XYZ file of C-alpha atoms in Angstrom:
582
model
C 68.980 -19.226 29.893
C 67.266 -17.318 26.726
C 63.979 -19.399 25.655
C 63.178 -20.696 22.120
C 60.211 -21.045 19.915
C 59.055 -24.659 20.490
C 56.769 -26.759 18.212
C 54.510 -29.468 18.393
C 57.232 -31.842 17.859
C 59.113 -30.461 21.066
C 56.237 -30.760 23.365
C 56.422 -34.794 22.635
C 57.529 -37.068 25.521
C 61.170 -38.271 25.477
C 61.965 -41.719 23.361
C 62.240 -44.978 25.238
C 65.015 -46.195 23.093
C 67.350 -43.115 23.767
C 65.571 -40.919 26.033
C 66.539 -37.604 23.672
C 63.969 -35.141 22.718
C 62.353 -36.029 19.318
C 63.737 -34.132 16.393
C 61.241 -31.482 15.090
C 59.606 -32.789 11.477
C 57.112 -31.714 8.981
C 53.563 -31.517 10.115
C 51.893 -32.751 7.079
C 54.263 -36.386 8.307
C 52.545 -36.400 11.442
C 50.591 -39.207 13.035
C 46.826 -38.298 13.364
C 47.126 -39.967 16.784
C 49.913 -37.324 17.553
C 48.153 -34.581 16.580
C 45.058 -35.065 18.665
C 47.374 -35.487 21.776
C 49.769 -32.149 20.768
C 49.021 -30.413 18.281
C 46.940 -26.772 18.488
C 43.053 -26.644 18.077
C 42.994 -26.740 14.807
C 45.790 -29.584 14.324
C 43.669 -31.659 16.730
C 40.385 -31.477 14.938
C 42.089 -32.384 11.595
C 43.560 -35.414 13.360
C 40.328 -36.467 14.526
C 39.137 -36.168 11.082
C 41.698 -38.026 9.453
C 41.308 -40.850 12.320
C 37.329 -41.025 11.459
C 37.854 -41.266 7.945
C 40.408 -43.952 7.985
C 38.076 -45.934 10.132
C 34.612 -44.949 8.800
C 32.244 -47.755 7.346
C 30.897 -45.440 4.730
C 32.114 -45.371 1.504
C 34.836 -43.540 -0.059
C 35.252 -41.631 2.875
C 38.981 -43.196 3.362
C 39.966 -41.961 0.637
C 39.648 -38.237 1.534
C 42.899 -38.147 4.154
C 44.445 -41.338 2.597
C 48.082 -40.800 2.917
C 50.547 -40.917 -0.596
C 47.093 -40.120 -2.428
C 47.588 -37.844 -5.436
C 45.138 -34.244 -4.855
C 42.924 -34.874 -8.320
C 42.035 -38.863 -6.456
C 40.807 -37.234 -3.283
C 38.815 -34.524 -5.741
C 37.398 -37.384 -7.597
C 36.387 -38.815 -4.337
C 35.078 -35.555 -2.824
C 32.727 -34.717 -5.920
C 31.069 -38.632 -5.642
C 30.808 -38.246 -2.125
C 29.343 -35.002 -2.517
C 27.129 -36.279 -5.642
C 26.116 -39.316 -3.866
C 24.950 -37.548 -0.927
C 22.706 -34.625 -2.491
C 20.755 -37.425 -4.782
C 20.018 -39.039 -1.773
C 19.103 -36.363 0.867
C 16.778 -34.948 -2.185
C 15.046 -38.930 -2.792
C 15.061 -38.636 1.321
C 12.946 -35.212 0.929
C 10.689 -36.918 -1.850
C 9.944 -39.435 0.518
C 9.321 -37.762 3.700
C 7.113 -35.457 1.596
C 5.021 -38.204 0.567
C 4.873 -39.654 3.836
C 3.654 -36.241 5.469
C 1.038 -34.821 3.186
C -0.067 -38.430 1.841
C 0.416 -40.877 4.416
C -3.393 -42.644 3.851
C -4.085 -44.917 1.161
C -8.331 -45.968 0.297
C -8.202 -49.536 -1.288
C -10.817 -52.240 -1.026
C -11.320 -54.486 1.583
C -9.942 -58.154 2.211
C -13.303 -59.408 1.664
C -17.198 -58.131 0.794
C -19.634 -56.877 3.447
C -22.862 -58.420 3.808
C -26.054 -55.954 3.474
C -27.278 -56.822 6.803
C -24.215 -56.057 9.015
C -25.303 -51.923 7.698
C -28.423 -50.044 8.069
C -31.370 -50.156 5.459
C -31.259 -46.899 4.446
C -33.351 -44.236 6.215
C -36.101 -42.806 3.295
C -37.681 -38.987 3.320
C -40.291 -38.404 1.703
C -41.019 -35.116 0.860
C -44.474 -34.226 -1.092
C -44.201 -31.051 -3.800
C -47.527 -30.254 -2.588
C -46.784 -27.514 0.341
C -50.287 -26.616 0.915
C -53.831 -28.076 1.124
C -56.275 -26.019 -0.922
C -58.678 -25.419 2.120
C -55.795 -24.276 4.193
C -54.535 -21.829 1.673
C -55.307 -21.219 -2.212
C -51.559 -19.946 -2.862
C -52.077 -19.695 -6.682
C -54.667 -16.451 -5.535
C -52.659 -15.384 -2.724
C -49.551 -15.095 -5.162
C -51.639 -13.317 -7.932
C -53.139 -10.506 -5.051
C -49.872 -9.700 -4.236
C -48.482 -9.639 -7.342
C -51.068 -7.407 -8.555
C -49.924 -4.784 -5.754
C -46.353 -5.935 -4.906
C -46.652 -3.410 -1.149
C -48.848 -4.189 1.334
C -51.949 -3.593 1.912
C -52.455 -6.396 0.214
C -56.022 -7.424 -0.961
C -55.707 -10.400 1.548
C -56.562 -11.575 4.861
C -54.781 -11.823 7.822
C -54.908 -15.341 7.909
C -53.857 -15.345 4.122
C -50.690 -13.405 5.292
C -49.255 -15.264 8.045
C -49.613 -18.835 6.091
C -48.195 -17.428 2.932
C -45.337 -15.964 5.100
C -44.749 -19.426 6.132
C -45.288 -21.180 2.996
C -43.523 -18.954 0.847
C -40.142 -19.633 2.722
C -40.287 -23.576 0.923
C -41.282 -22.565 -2.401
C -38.825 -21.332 -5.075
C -36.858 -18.132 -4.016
C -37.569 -16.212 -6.663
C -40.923 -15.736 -5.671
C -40.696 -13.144 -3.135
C -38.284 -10.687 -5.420
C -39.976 -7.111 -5.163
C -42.530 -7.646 -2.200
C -42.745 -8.406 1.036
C -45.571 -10.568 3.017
C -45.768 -11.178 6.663
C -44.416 -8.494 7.952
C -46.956 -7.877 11.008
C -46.427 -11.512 12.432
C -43.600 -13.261 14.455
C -41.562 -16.029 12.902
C -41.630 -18.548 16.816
C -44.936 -20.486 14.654
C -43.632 -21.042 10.956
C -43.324 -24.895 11.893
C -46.914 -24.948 13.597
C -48.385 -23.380 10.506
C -46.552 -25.394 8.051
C -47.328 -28.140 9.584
C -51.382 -27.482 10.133
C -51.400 -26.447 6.034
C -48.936 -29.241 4.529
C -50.863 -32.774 3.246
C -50.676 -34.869 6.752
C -49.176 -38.408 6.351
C -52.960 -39.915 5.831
C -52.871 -37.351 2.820
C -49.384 -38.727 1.710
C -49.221 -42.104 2.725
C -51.302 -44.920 1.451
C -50.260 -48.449 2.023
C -46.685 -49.278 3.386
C -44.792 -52.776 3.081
C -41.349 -53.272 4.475
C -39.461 -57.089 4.597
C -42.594 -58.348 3.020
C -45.376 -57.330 5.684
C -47.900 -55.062 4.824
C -48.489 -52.339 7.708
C -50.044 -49.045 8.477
C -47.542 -45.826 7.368
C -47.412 -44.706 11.016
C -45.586 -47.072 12.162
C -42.957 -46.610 9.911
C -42.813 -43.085 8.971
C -42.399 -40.080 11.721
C -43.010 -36.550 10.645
C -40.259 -34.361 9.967
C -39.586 -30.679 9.178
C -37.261 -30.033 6.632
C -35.734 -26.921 4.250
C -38.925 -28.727 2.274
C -41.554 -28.517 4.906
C -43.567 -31.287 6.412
C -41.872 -34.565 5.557
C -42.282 -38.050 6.583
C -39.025 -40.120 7.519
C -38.476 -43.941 7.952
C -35.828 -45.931 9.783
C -33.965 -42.509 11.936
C -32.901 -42.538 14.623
C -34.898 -41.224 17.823
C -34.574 -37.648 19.064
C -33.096 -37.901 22.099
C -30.131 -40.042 20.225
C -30.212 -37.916 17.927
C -30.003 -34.385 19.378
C -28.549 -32.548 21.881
C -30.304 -30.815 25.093
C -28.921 -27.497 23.377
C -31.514 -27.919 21.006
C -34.335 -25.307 21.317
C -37.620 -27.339 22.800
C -39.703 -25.728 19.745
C -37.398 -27.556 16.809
C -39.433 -30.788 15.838
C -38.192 -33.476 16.924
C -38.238 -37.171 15.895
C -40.329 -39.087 18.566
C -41.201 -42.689 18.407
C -40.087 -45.688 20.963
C -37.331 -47.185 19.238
C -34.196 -47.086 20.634
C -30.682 -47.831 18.605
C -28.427 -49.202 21.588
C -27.254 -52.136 19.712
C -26.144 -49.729 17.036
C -23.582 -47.003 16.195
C -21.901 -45.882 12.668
C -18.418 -46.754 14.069
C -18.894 -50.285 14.758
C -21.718 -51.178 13.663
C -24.342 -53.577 14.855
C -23.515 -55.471 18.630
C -22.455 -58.749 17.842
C -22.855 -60.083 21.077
C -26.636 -60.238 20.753
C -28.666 -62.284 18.813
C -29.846 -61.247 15.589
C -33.658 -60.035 15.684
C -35.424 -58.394 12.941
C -36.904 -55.632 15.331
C -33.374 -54.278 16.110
C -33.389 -50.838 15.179
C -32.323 -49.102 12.637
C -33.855 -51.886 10.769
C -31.934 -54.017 8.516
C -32.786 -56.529 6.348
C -31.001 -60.312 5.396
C -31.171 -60.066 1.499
C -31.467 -58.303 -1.573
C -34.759 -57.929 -4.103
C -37.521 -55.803 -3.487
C -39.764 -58.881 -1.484
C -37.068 -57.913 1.736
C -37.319 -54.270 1.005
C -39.269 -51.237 1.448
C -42.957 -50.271 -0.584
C -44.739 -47.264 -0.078
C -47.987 -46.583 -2.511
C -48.222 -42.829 -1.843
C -51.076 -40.227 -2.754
C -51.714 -36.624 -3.223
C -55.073 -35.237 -3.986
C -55.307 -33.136 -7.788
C -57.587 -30.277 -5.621
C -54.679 -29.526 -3.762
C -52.000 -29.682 -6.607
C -50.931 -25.828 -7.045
C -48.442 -25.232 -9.681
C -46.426 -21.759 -8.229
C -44.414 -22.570 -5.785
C -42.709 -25.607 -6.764
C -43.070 -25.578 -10.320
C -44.871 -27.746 -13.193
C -43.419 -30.967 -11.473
C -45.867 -32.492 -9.014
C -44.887 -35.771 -7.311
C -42.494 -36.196 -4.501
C -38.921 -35.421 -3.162
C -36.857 -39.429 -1.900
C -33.827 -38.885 -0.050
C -32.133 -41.990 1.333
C -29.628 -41.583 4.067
C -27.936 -43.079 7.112
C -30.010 -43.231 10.375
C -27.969 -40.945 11.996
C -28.128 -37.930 9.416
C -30.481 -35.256 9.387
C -32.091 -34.967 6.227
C -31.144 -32.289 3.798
C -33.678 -33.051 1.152
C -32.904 -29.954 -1.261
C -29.191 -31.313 -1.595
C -29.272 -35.099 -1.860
C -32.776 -35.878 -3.696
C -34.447 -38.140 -6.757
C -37.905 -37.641 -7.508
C -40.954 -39.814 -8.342
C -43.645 -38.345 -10.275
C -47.699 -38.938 -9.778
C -49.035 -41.443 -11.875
C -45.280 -43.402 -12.054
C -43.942 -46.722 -10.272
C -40.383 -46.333 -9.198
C -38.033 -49.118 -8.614
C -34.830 -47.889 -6.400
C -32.174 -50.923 -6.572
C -29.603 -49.467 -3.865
C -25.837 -50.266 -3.267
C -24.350 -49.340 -0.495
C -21.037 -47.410 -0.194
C -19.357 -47.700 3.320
C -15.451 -46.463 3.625
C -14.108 -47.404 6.983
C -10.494 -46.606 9.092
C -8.059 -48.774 10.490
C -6.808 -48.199 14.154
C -3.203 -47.806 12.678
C -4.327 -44.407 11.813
C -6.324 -43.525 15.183
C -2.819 -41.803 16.108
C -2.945 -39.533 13.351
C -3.841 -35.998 12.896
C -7.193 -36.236 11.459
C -6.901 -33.460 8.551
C -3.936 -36.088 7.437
C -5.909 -39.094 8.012
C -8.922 -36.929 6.208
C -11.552 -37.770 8.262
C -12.476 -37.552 12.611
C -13.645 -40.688 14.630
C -16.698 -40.007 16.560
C -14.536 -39.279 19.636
C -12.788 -36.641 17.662
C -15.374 -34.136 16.694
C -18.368 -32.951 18.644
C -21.076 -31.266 16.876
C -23.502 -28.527 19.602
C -26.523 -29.814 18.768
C -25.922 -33.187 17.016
C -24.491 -36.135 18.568
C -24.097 -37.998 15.648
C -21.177 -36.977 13.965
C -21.201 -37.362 10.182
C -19.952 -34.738 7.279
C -23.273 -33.794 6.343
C -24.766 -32.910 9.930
C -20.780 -30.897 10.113
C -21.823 -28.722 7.183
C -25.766 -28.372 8.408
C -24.240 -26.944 11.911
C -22.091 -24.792 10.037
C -24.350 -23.384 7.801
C -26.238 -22.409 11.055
C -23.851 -20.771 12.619
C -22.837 -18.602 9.448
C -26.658 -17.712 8.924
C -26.419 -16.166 12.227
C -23.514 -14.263 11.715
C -24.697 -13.166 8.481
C -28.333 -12.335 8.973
C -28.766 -12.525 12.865
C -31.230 -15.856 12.337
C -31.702 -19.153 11.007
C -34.020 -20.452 8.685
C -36.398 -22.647 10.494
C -35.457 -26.082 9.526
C -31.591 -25.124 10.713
C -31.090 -26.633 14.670
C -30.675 -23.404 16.889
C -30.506 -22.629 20.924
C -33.691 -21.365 22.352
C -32.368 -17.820 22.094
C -31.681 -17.763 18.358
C -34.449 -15.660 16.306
C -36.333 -17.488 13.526
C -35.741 -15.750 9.988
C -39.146 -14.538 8.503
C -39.840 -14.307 5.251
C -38.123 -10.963 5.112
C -34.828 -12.492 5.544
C -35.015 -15.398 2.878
C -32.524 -13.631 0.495
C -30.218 -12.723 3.530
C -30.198 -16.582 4.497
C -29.694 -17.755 0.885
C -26.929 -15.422 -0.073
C -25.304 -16.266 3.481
C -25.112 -19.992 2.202
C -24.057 -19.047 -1.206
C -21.356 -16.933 0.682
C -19.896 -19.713 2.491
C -19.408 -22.231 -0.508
C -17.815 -19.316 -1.631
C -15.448 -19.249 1.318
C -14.655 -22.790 1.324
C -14.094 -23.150 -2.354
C -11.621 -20.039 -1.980
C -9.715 -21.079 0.975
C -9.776 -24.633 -0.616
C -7.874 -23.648 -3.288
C -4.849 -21.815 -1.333
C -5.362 -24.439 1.616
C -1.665 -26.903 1.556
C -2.144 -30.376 1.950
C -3.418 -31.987 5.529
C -3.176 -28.351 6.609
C -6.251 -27.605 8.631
C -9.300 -25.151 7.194
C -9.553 -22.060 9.633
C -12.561 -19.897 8.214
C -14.960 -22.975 6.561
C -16.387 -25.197 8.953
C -13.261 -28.389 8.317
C -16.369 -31.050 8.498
C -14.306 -33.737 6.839
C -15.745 -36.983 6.332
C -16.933 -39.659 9.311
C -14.160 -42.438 9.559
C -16.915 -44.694 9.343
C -19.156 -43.379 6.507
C -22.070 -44.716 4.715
C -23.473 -44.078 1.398
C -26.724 -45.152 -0.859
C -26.615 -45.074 -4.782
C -29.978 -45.781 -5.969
C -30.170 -47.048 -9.596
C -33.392 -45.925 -10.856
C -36.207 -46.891 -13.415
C -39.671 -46.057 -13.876
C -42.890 -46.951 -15.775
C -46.465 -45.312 -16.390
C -48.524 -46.405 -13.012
C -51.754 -47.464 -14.456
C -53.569 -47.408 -10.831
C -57.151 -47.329 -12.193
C -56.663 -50.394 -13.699
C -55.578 -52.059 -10.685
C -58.141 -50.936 -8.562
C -60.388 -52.069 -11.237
C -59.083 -55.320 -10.930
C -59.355 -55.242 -7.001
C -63.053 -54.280 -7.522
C -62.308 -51.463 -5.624
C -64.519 -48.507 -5.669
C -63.030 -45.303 -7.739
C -65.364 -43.028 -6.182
C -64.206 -43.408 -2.575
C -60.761 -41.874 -3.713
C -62.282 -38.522 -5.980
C -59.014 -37.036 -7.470
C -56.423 -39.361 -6.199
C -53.090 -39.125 -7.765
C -51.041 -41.507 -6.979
C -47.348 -43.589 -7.601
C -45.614 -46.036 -6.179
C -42.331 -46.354 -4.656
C -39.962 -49.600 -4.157
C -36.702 -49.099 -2.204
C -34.080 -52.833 -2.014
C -30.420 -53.676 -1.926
C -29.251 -54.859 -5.443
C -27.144 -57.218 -3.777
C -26.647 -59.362 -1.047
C -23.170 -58.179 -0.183
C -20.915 -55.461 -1.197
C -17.120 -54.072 -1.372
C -16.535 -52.103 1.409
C -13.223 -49.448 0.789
C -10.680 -49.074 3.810
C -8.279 -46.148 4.844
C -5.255 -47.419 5.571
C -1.038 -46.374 6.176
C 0.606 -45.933 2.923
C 3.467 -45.067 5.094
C 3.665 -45.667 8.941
C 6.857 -44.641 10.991
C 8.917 -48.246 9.900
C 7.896 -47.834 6.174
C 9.519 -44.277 6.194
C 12.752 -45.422 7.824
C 12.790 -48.430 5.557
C 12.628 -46.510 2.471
C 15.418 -44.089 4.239
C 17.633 -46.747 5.411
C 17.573 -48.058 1.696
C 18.322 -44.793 -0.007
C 21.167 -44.202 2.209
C 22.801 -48.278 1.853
C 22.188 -47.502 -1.906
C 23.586 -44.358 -2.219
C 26.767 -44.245 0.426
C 26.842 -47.657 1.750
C 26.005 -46.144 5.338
C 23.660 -47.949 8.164
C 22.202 -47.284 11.446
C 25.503 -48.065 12.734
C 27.402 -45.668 10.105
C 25.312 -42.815 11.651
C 25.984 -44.301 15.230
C 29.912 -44.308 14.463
C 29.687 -40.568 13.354
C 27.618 -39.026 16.372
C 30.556 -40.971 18.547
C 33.346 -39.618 16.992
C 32.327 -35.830 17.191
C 30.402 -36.478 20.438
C 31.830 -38.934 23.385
C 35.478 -39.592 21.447
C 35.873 -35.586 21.029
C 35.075 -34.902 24.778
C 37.549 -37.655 25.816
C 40.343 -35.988 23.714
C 39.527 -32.874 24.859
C 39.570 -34.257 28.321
C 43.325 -35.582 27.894
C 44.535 -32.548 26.463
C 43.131 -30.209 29.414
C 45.035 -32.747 31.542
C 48.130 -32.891 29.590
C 48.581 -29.203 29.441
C 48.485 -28.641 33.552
C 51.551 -31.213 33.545
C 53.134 -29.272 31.068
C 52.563 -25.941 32.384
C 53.935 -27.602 36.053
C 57.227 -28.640 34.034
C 57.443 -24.817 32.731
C 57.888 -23.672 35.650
C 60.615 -26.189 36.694
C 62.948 -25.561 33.649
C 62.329 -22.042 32.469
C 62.766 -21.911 28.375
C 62.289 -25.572 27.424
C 59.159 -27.553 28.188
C 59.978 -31.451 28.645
C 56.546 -33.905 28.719
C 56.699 -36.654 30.790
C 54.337 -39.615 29.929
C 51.786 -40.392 32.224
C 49.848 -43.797 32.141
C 47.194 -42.880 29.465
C 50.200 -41.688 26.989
C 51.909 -45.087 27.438
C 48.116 -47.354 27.022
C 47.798 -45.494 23.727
């Protein structure tokens, strides 16, 4: 018996009605159903198609494989489809965009923060006199070694070392073209700063804070700063302030106050009682009766007029307890002879736990989990950048200046090196602003030191004013001796909150996880009429219904290749069971 080409139609099973062979018709007439079961490959995929698009809930997808539809009705159809679903994939884009690289909106708070649930701000006070005139006459120090710019100098010894030490706070144009200090090591330039700057009895006359009048000392802790010897009030103690990596010989705030009931993230303990001792100290109002006076002093003998310039008075820095203060950066001054009033609002931004989960160079700032400093265990944005300023001084000139925290092994930079150390932190604002400017959004900073912002962050503006301090006249009016004060030059300083509560701003989602699906789910109902259940129908069709076809054609073609063999030439197909369920 000579075999024949057989098609699709052949390979059907016999008719119920008359039990003859099917008689072979036009493919394009086909049943979808048919084709899946029968047809080749390619036939079967096409079927599955049509099936899906007859069925589909999203829109104008029927119309594609619609039977008796005329070709330019299905083009029309294609092109809005088509259309439809580029304008939406690109809103899609827009919005995942704005979710990734901006998912963190600042707005105010629900309601106002009162001044006592934050800090009173922590006040340096840095004098512009460096050096006590019986210490060290810099004014004729300056002018010897001017007059022969390499040593020998027509100095002493004594004379050297100080000025090698006090010339590292004064301007830094001063040492351009010589050199001073060059037979001494650098291990003492806090000792000797300290035994030549005013002391705080120099500095510090009479001291007031919430209304009771105290000594200075118990307030105010010495300091050593890029200024020298300063005098700090309301920080927090040494040991919660530093790290043991700290080198023993970096000065170190001392006193026997202890901040457990405090941290920058959450604030004061509200469990405990409130008590007026807690420390850092905060106070319950605004006005300057609750707030902080400090009459201050320096002597006209020892006002030199060289190394800081024709301004004489003293450097105010107000910061949070936890900072170490950077005087040179963050500073307003107060003259001699002038009474300055310093109304202060407070600035505090704060995180919600919504965005704990984020990365933090999208969230733009690091919880105090997040970010550990070496030698600081308070993390905030300005002890970040003092760190890192540290550790590119001693990459760039093998030292650090001496107010920078170092290990015990890291040199001390002499005088020597104060253009290396000042061109190192020119250098890295440099870097930063460079790498700042090619840097993508929330993409992280790989040279610069990345010290974004504290979660939890708190800021003082001061609003200032000032008025001639007639202080001879007071003392006049006191009855108080002139004479036992010979060259006193002094002002007076007045620190409060404005007001009794202020607007605290909050980070917060713009767009969390549900807010981007929302927004998706919308674009795609608006665009193509499609759901979470549209996208659902579509993975099933070309996933579980496609393996199940595939499945029943496997097992169709072993019965027909069985009947092959029985009846050489033609190839009859019996139904089984699943034929005659569908």
């Amino acid at each position: 018996m000579s075999s024949r080409k057989q098609s699709w139609k052949d390979l059907e099973p016999p008719s119920e009605t008359d039990g003859q062979s099917v008689a072979p018709s036009d493919l394009a007439h086909a049943d979808s159903n048919k084709r899946i079961k029968y047809g080749k490959p390619v036939q079967a995929a096409m079927g599955l198609f049509e099936e899906y698009c007859g069925s589909s809930t999203v829109h104008g997808v029927r119309y594609f494989t619609e039977k008796k539809r005329h070709w330019m009705e299905r083009l029309w159809w294609i092109l809005a489809f088509a259309l439809a679903l580029f304008y939406c994939g690109k809103l899609i884009q827009n919005v995942y965009i704005k979710w990734d690289q901006s998912p963190v909106i600042v707005s105010f708070a629900e309601k106002s923060t009162p001044v006592w649930e934050i800090p009173f701000p922590a006040v340096t006070i840095c004098p512009e006199t460096k050096a006590n005139m019986s210490q060290l006459n810099f004014t004729h120090v300056y002018h010897q070694i001017a007059a022969t710019l390499k040593p020998p100098f027509n100095i002493t010894d004594e004379e050297d070392e100080l000025m090698a030490a006090v010339v590292q706070i004064c301007d830094s144009h001063l040492t351009d073209g010589f050199e001073v200090g060059t037979n001494f090591t650098n291990s003492s330039i806090t000792d000797l700063l300290r035994d030549t700057a005013p002391s705080s009895n120099d500095t510090l006359f009479i001291c007031k804070f919430r209304n009771t009048v105290d000594y200075c000392q118990k307030y105010f802790e010495e300091i050593m700063t890029e200024e020298g010897l300063c005098f700090t009030f309301n920080v927090l103690n040494g040991s919660e302030l530093y790290n043991e990596d700290l080198s023993p010989d970096y000065t170190r705030i001392d006193h026997n106050m202890s901040a457990k009931f405090w941290n920058l993230e959450d604030g004061y303990d509200t469990s405990i009682e409130i008590d007026p001792q807690t420390y850092p100290y905060r106070v319950f109002g605004s006005g300057a009766r609750v707030g902080l006076f400090v009459l201050l002093k320096l002597y006209e003998q020892n006002l030199e007029y060289i190394c800081r310039g024709p301004v004489q008075g003293f450097k105010i820095l107000l910061h949070t307890p936890g900072e170490v203060p950077q005087v040179s950066k963050h500073y307003f001054r107060v003259p001699l002879l002038q009474e300055v009033l310093v109304s202060v609002k407070p600035n505090m931004i704060t995180t919600s736990e919504g965005l704990r989960h984020y990365e933090p160079n999208r969230r733009q700032c690091y919880f105090a989990s997040e970010r550990k400093l070496r030698f600081l265990k308070v993390y905030t944005q300005r002890n970040c950048e003092l760190e890192c300023l540290a550790n590119f001084t001693l990459q760039a000139c093998g030292c650090v200046k001496f107010s920078m925290p170092r290990d015990k092994d890291t040199p001390i930079c002499g005088a020597a090196k104060i253009a290396c150390y000042n061109e190192a932190e020119d250098n890295l604002l440099k870097e930063q602003f460079t790498e700042g400017l090619t840097l993508e959004p929330g993409a992280e900073r790989v040279k610069a030191c990345n010290c974004l912002p504290a979660c939890t962050s708190i800021t003082y503006d001061a609003e200032i004013s000032q008025a001639p301090f007639d202080w001879v006249s007071l003392f006049n009016a006191y009855n108080s001796p002139l004479d036992e004060f010979p060259g006193m030059q002094p002002a007076r300083l007045s620190i409060f909150f404005k007001e009794n509560q202020f607007i605290t701003s909050k980070r917060s989602e713009l767009y969390g996880p549900t807010d981007f699906l929302a927004n998706c789910g919308g674009l795609l109902g608006l665009f193509m009429g499609a759901s979470f259940l549209s996208i659902v129908e579509l993975l099933y069709f070309f996933s579980l219904r496609l393996c199940c076809n595939l499945r029943s054609r496997m097992h169709r073609k072993r019965k027909n290749k069985i009947a092959d063999s029985a009846v050489p030439g033609i190839v009859v197909v019996k139904p089984n069971d699943d034929d005659k369920k569908e």
